[in-house]
Tab-separated table of C-alpha atoms in Angstrom:
chain	number	residue	atom	x	y	z
A	19	MET	CA	-6.902	-30.227	112.275
A	20	ALA	CA	-3.215	-28.648	111.563
A	21	ASN	CA	-3.245	-25.446	110.054
A	22	ASN	CA	-0.569	-24.749	107.325
A	23	VAL	CA	-0.440	-20.946	107.431
A	24	SER	CA	3.268	-19.684	107.909
A	25	GLU	CA	4.407	-16.470	109.237
A	26	PRO	CA	5.423	-13.750	106.600
A	27	SER	CA	9.326	-13.905	106.377
A	28	VAL	CA	11.994	-12.300	104.413
A	29	SER	CA	14.894	-13.929	102.681
A	30	ALA	CA	17.160	-11.027	102.087
A	31	VAL	CA	17.295	-7.137	102.554
A	32	VAL	CA	19.930	-5.519	100.144
A	33	VAL	CA	20.918	-1.894	99.718
A	34	LEU	CA	22.811	-1.300	96.604
A	35	ASP	CA	24.227	1.752	94.564
A	36	HIS	CA	23.764	2.296	91.021
A	37	ASN	CA	27.049	0.596	90.135
A	38	GLY	CA	26.034	-2.608	91.958
A	39	GLU	CA	28.318	-1.758	95.174
A	40	ARG	CA	26.680	-3.244	98.326
A	41	ILE	CA	25.929	-0.747	100.964
A	42	ALA	CA	24.305	-2.928	103.516
A	43	SER	CA	22.459	-6.386	103.530
A	44	LYS	CA	21.154	-9.298	105.443
A	45	TYR	CA	20.725	-12.553	104.043
A	46	PHE	CA	18.345	-15.146	106.004
A	47	ILE	CA	18.511	-18.243	103.901
A	48	ASP	CA	20.891	-20.888	103.517
A	49	THR	CA	21.321	-20.684	99.741
A	50	LEU	CA	22.775	-17.024	100.018
A	51	GLN	CA	25.165	-17.543	102.817
A	52	THR	CA	28.587	-17.469	100.752
A	53	HIS	CA	29.700	-14.540	99.308
A	54	HIS	CA	29.961	-15.851	95.623
A	55	ALA	CA	26.189	-16.614	96.082
A	56	GLN	CA	25.434	-13.003	97.416
A	57	THR	CA	27.170	-11.391	94.755
A	58	GLN	CA	25.726	-13.400	92.136
A	59	PHE	CA	22.008	-12.493	93.669
A	60	GLU	CA	22.867	-8.974	94.018
A	61	LYS	CA	24.054	-8.909	90.280
A	62	ALA	CA	20.910	-10.486	89.354
A	63	LEU	CA	18.745	-8.034	91.536
A	64	LEU	CA	20.611	-4.857	89.940
A	65	ASN	CA	20.078	-6.113	86.405
A	66	LYS	CA	16.345	-6.135	87.215
A	67	ALA	CA	16.502	-2.868	88.650
A	68	LEU	CA	17.957	-1.130	86.225
A	69	LYS	CA	15.561	-2.372	83.408
A	70	SER	CA	12.699	-1.197	85.435
A	71	THR	CA	10.550	1.886	84.132
A	72	SER	CA	9.046	2.382	87.858
A	73	GLY	CA	10.672	5.804	88.281
A	74	GLY	CA	11.082	5.670	92.116
A	75	GLU	CA	8.140	3.615	92.803
A	76	CYS	CA	8.054	0.014	94.123
A	77	ASP	CA	8.524	-2.714	91.520
A	78	ILE	CA	7.933	-6.464	91.881
A	79	THR	CA	9.488	-8.990	90.003
A	80	VAL	CA	9.798	-12.866	90.136
A	81	PHE	CA	13.068	-14.674	89.709
A	82	ASP	CA	15.119	-17.906	90.798
A	83	GLY	CA	12.469	-18.876	93.194
A	84	HIS	CA	12.437	-15.414	94.804
A	85	ILE	CA	10.118	-12.751	94.606
A	86	ALA	CA	12.106	-9.145	94.940
A	87	VAL	CA	10.287	-5.900	95.324
A	88	PHE	CA	12.482	-3.084	95.133
A	89	ARG	CA	12.695	0.930	95.143
A	90	GLY	CA	14.957	3.148	93.923
A	91	GLY	CA	16.580	6.264	95.888
A	92	GLN	CA	18.639	9.051	94.327
A	93	ASP	CA	21.432	6.472	93.355
A	94	VAL	CA	20.914	3.555	95.303
A	95	PHE	CA	18.368	0.516	95.099
A	96	LEU	CA	16.568	-0.961	98.110
A	97	PHE	CA	15.698	-4.800	97.926
A	98	VAL	CA	13.689	-6.814	99.886
A	99	THR	CA	13.030	-10.453	98.762
A	100	GLY	CA	11.234	-13.160	99.944
A	101	ASP	CA	10.135	-17.001	98.867
A	102	GLN	CA	8.103	-17.531	95.737
A	103	ASP	CA	5.088	-18.184	97.869
A	104	GLU	CA	5.347	-15.133	99.946
A	105	ASN	CA	2.687	-12.466	99.777
A	106	GLU	CA	4.399	-9.433	97.775
A	107	ILE	CA	1.981	-6.935	99.465
A	108	ILE	CA	3.667	-7.600	102.892
A	109	LEU	CA	7.148	-7.302	101.203
A	110	VAL	CA	6.088	-4.381	99.680
A	111	GLU	CA	5.206	-2.848	103.281
A	112	VAL	CA	8.368	-3.856	104.761
A	113	LEU	CA	10.487	-2.096	101.710
A	114	ASN	CA	8.241	1.077	102.228
A	115	ALA	CA	8.825	0.917	105.781
A	116	LEU	CA	12.601	0.867	105.270
A	117	TYR	CA	12.791	3.388	102.550
A	118	ASN	CA	10.434	5.900	104.810
A	119	ALA	CA	12.511	4.904	108.004
A	120	TYR	CA	15.808	6.000	105.811
A	121	ALA	CA	14.575	8.810	104.374
A	122	SER	CA	13.368	10.125	107.754
A	123	LEU	CA	16.674	9.404	109.296
A	124	LEU	CA	18.956	10.480	106.626
A	125	GLY	CA	17.109	13.443	104.893
A	126	SER	CA	17.907	11.810	101.519
A	127	VAL	CA	17.965	8.123	100.339
A	128	ASP	CA	21.472	8.755	98.597
A	129	ARG	CA	24.494	6.633	98.788
A	130	GLY	CA	26.561	9.361	100.213
A	131	SER	CA	23.899	9.819	103.452
A	132	MET	CA	23.956	6.150	103.872
A	133	LEU	CA	27.735	6.069	103.978
A	134	ASP	CA	27.784	8.793	106.290
A	135	ARG	CA	25.579	7.388	108.571
A	136	LEU	CA	26.029	3.606	108.253
A	137	ASP	CA	25.536	3.051	111.865
A	138	ASP	CA	21.972	4.177	111.670
A	139	VAL	CA	21.306	2.500	108.271
A	140	LEU	CA	22.557	-0.940	109.750
A	141	LEU	CA	20.242	-0.316	113.025
A	142	ALA	CA	17.250	0.555	110.789
A	143	LEU	CA	17.917	-3.004	108.959
A	144	ASP	CA	18.313	-4.796	112.475
A	145	GLU	CA	14.982	-2.998	113.621
A	146	LEU	CA	13.046	-4.085	110.571
A	147	VAL	CA	14.112	-7.576	110.086
A	148	ASP	CA	15.752	-10.380	112.273
A	149	GLY	CA	16.408	-13.794	111.244
A	150	GLY	CA	14.181	-13.566	108.273
A	151	VAL	CA	11.426	-12.613	110.939
A	152	ILE	CA	9.549	-9.129	110.245
A	153	LEU	CA	9.709	-7.130	113.276
A	154	GLU	CA	8.249	-3.760	112.405
A	155	ILE	CA	6.629	-2.108	109.397
A	156	GLU	CA	5.846	1.219	110.933
A	157	SER	CA	8.764	3.546	109.879
A	158	SER	CA	8.310	5.984	112.415
A	159	ALA	CA	8.719	3.269	115.067
A	160	ILE	CA	11.945	2.306	113.500
A	161	VAL	CA	13.175	5.857	113.563
A	162	ASN	CA	12.239	5.959	117.394
A	163	ARG	CA	14.007	2.987	117.861
A	164	VAL	CA	16.996	4.095	115.923
A	165	GLY	CA	17.001	7.379	117.689
A	166	MET	CA	16.895	5.624	121.329
A	167	LYS	CA	19.882	3.052	120.596
A	168	THR	CA	21.841	5.960	119.317
A	169	ALA	CA	21.246	7.838	122.403
A	170	ASP	CA	21.856	5.145	124.491
A	171	ALA	CA	25.176	4.344	122.838
A	172	GLY	CA	26.303	8.045	123.434
A	173	GLY	CA	25.855	9.015	119.500
A	174	GLY	CA	25.434	5.457	118.154
A	175	GLY	CA	29.036	4.912	117.678
A	176	SER	CA	29.328	8.054	115.491
A	177	SER	CA	31.574	9.966	117.762
A	178	ALA	CA	34.890	9.465	119.264
A	179	ALA	CA	35.630	8.882	122.750
A	180	GLY	CA	36.404	12.331	122.997
A	181	GLY	CA	33.139	13.456	121.499
A	182	THR	CA	34.087	14.487	117.874
A	183	PRO	CA	31.360	13.468	115.432
A	184	LEU	CA	32.569	10.885	113.106
A	185	GLN	CA	31.915	13.198	109.978
A	186	ALA	CA	34.411	15.816	111.719
A	187	GLN	CA	37.252	13.414	111.966
A	188	THR	CA	40.282	12.680	109.863
A	189	PRO	CA	40.589	9.225	108.432
A	190	LYS	CA	43.517	8.586	111.081
A	191	GLU	CA	41.358	10.036	113.617
A	192	ALA	CA	38.589	7.688	112.975
A	193	LEU	CA	40.910	4.421	112.565
A	194	LEU	CA	42.264	5.346	115.839
A	195	SER	CA	38.831	5.888	117.731
A	196	LEU	CA	37.794	2.564	116.010
A	197	ARG	CA	40.962	0.825	117.295
A	198	ASP	CA	40.490	2.265	120.787
A	199	GLN	CA	36.563	0.825	120.622
A	200	MET	CA	37.717	-2.560	119.517
A	201	LYS	CA	40.157	-2.798	122.345
A	202	ARG	CA	37.616	-1.971	124.927
A	203	ALA	CA	35.261	-4.394	123.311
A	204	PHE	CA	37.897	-7.189	123.359
A	205	ASN	CA	39.085	-6.380	127.056
A	206	THR	CA	35.179	-6.575	128.279
A	207	GLY	CA	35.011	-9.757	126.740
A	208	GLY	CA	32.800	-8.898	123.320
A	209	PHE	CA	31.022	-6.093	121.318
A	210	SER	CA	27.798	-4.853	122.752
A	211	SER	CA	25.138	-4.010	120.216
């Protein structure tokens, strides 16, 4: 007898600021692969979040065949969505893992901290979910893996070849560093993760 039980999965993870500007996102379903579809989806998510009275706690909403769980930071919203048949408790656990990992990595879950350390924000997303498959829901494990990747990369790409931290660089220095890194990546046959 065949069992019809499926592995829990996520259709999208989105981080938006209070103005609806995307900070980070990962989409795992075909209907959300175009920029237009993603933008419309993000607007709908933000509208639901702005109408919420959850006060920084997790909230759950259902719309357009999706379950969305979300939580607000200081001036950002984190969203984890799944199919309408997905277990919302699992989605909440994924959301809490992401939120707690960001709080631990950044000190504060806010737009400025996230943009300053976008490399860590994206690495945490990669450690949380891949291809819609939930990889980890323990925030401390996510933080440790991000820390290991940052150390392996010599600072996670947040410092220039000369060792100057990204935050201490002028915009021109940062662009020159990026150009040099891209040249090295193209010369070696691709980008490394």
